PDB file of C-alpha atoms in Angstrom:
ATOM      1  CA  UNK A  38      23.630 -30.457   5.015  1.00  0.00           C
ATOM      2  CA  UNK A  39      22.753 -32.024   1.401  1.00  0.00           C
ATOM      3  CA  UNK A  40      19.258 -31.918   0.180  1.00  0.00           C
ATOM      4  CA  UNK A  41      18.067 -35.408  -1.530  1.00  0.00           C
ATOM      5  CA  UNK A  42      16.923 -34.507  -4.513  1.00  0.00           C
ATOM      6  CA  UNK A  43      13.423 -34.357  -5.419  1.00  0.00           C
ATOM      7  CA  UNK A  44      12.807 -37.395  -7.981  1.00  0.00           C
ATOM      8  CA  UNK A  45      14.646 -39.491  -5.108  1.00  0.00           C
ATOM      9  CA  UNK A  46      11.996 -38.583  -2.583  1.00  0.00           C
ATOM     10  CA  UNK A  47       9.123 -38.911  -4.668  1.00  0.00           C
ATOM     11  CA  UNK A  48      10.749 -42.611  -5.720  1.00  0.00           C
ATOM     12  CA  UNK A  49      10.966 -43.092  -2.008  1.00  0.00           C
ATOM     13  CA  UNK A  50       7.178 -42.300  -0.817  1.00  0.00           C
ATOM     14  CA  UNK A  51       5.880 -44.695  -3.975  1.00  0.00           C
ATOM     15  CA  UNK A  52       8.000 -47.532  -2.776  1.00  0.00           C
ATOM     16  CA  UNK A  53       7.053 -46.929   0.892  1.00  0.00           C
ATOM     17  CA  UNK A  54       3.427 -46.526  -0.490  1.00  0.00           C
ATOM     18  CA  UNK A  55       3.806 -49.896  -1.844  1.00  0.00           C
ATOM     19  CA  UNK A  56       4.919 -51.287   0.976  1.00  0.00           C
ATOM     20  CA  UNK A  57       2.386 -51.245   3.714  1.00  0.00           C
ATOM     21  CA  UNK A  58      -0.063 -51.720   0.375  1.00  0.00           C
ATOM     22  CA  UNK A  59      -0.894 -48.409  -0.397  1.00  0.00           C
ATOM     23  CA  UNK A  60      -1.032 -46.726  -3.805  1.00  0.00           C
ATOM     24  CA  UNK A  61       0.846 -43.778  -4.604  1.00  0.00           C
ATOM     25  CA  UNK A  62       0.447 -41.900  -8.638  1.00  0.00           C
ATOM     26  CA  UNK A  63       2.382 -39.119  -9.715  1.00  0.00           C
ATOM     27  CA  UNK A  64      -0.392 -36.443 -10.705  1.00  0.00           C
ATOM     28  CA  UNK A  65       2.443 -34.167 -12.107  1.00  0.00           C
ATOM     29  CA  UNK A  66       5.923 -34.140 -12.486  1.00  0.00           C
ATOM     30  CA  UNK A  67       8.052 -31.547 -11.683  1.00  0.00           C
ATOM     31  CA  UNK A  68      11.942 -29.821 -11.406  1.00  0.00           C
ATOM     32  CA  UNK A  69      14.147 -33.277 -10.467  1.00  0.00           C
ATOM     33  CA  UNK A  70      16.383 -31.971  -8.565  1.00  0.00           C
ATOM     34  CA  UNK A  71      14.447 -29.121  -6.194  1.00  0.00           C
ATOM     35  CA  UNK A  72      11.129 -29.472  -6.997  1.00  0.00           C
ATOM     36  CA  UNK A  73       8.680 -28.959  -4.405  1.00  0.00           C
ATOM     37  CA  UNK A  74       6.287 -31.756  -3.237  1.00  0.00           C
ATOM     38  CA  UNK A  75       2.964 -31.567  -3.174  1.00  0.00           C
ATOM     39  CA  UNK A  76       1.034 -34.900  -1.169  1.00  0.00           C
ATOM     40  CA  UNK A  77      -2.968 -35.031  -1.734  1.00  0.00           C
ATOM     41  CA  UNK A  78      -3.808 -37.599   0.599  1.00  0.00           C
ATOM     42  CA  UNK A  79      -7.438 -39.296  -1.299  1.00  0.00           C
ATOM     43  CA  UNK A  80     -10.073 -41.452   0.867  1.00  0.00           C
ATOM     44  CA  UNK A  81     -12.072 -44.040  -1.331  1.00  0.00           C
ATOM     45  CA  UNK A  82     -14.829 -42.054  -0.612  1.00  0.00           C
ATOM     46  CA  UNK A  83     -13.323 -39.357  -2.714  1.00  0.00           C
ATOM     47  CA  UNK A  84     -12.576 -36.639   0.014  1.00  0.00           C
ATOM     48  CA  UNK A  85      -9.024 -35.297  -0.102  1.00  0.00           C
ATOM     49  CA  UNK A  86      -6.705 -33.243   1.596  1.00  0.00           C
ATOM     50  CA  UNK A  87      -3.604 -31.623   0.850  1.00  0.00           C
ATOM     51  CA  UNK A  88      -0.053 -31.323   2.444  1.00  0.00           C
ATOM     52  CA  UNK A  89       3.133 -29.371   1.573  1.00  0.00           C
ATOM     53  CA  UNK A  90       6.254 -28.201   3.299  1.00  0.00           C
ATOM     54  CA  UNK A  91       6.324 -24.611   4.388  1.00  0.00           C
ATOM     55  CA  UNK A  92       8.732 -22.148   5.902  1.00  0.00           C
ATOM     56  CA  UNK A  93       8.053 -21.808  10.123  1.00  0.00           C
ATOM     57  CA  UNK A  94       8.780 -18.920  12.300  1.00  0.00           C
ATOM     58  CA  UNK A  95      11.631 -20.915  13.415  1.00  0.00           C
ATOM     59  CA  UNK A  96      13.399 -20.872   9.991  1.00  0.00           C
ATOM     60  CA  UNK A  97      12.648 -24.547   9.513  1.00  0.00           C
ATOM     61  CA  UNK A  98      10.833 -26.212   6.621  1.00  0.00           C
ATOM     62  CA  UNK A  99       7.752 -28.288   7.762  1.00  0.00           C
ATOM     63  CA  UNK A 100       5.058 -30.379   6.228  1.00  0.00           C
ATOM     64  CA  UNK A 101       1.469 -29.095   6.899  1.00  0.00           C
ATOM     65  CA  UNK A 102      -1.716 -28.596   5.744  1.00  0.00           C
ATOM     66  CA  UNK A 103      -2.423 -26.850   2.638  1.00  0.00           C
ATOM     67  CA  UNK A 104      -5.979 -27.452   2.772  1.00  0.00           C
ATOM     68  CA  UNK A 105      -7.660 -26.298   5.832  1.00  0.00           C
ATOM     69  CA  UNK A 106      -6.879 -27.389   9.408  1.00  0.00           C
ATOM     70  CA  UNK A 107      -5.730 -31.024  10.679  1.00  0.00           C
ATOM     71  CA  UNK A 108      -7.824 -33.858   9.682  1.00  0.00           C
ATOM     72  CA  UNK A 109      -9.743 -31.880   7.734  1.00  0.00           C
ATOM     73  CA  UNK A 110     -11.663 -32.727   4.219  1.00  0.00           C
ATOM     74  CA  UNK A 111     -12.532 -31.749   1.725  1.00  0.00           C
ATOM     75  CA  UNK A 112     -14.172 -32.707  -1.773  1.00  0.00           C
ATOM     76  CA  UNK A 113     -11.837 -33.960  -4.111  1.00  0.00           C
ATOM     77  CA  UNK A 114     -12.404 -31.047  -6.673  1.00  0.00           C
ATOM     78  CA  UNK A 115     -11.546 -28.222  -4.227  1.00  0.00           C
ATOM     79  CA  UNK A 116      -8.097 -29.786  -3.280  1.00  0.00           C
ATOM     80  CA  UNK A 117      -7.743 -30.040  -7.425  1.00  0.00           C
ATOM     81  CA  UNK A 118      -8.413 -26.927  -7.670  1.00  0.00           C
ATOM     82  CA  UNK A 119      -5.972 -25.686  -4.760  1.00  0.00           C
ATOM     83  CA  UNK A 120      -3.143 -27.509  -7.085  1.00  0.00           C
ATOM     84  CA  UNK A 121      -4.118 -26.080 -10.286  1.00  0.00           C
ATOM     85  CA  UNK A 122      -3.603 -22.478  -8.456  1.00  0.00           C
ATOM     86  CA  UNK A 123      -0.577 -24.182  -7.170  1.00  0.00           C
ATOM     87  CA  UNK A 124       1.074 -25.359 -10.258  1.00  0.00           C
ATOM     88  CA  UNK A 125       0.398 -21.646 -11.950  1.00  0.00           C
ATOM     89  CA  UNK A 126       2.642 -20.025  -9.395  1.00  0.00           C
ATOM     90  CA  UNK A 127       4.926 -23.304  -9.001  1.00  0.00           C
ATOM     91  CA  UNK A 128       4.699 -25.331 -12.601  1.00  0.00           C
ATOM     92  CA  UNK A 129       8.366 -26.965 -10.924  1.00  0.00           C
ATOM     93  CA  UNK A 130       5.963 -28.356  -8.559  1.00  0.00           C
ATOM     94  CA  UNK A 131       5.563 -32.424  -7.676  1.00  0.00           C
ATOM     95  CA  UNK A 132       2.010 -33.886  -7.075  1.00  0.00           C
ATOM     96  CA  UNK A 133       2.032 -37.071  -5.556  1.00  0.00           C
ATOM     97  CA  UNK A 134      -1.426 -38.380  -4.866  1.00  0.00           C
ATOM     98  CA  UNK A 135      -1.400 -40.989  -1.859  1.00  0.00           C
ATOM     99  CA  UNK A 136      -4.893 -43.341  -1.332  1.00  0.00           C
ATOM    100  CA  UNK A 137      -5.525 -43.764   2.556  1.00  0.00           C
ATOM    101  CA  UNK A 138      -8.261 -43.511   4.843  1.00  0.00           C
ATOM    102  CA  UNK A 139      -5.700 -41.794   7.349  1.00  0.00           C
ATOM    103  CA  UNK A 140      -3.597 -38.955   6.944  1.00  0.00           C
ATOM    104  CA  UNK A 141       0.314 -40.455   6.240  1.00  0.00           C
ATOM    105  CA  UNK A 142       3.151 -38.642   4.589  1.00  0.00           C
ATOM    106  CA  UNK A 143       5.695 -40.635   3.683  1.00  0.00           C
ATOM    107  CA  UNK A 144       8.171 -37.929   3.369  1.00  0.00           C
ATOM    108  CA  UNK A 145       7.969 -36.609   6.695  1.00  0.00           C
ATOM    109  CA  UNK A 146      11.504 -37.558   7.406  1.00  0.00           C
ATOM    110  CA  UNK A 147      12.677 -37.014   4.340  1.00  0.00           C
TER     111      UNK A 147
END
């Protein structure tokens, strides 16, 4: 199976953001081609939380959450802070930041 490169995915959530009215900013940019994607999800209240795609027990890759459990969060400076020790380990690493009052990933079936 081919792998859509990263840029091309993190084109595709800003346009989708843009779509339903949403806005989407690229916090960092990172490797092009396989770059992993990082999605803070901000409220306009400021809380955040933070998904990423992770290896399951089935050998799959899945989105989930980085930052605690489902439909949980958190103050915008801890989920910056969760990136920062993110981008130290990963600096090929995409941030997209995503402002909704609901949790939505875009790249879910991407």
């Amino acid at each position: 199976m081919v792998e859509i490169k990263s840029l091309l995915k993190v084109k595709s959530a800003i346009r989708a953001s843009y779509s339903i009215n949403k806005i989407a900013t690229v916090l960092h940019t990172g490797d092009e081609d396989n770059g992993s994607i990082l999605l803070k999800i901000r409220r306009k209240d400021s809380k955040s939380c933070l998904l990423g795609k992770s290896l399951s027990v089935d050998g799959k890759y899945s989105w989930s959450y980085m930052s605690g459990n489902m439909e949980e969060w958190f103050e915008e400076n801890v989920i910056n802070e969760k990136i920062d020790r993110e981008l130290k380990t990963d600096p090929d690493l995409w941030v997209l930041e995503l402002e909704s009052e609901t949790i939505w990933n875009p790249l879910e079936l991407v």
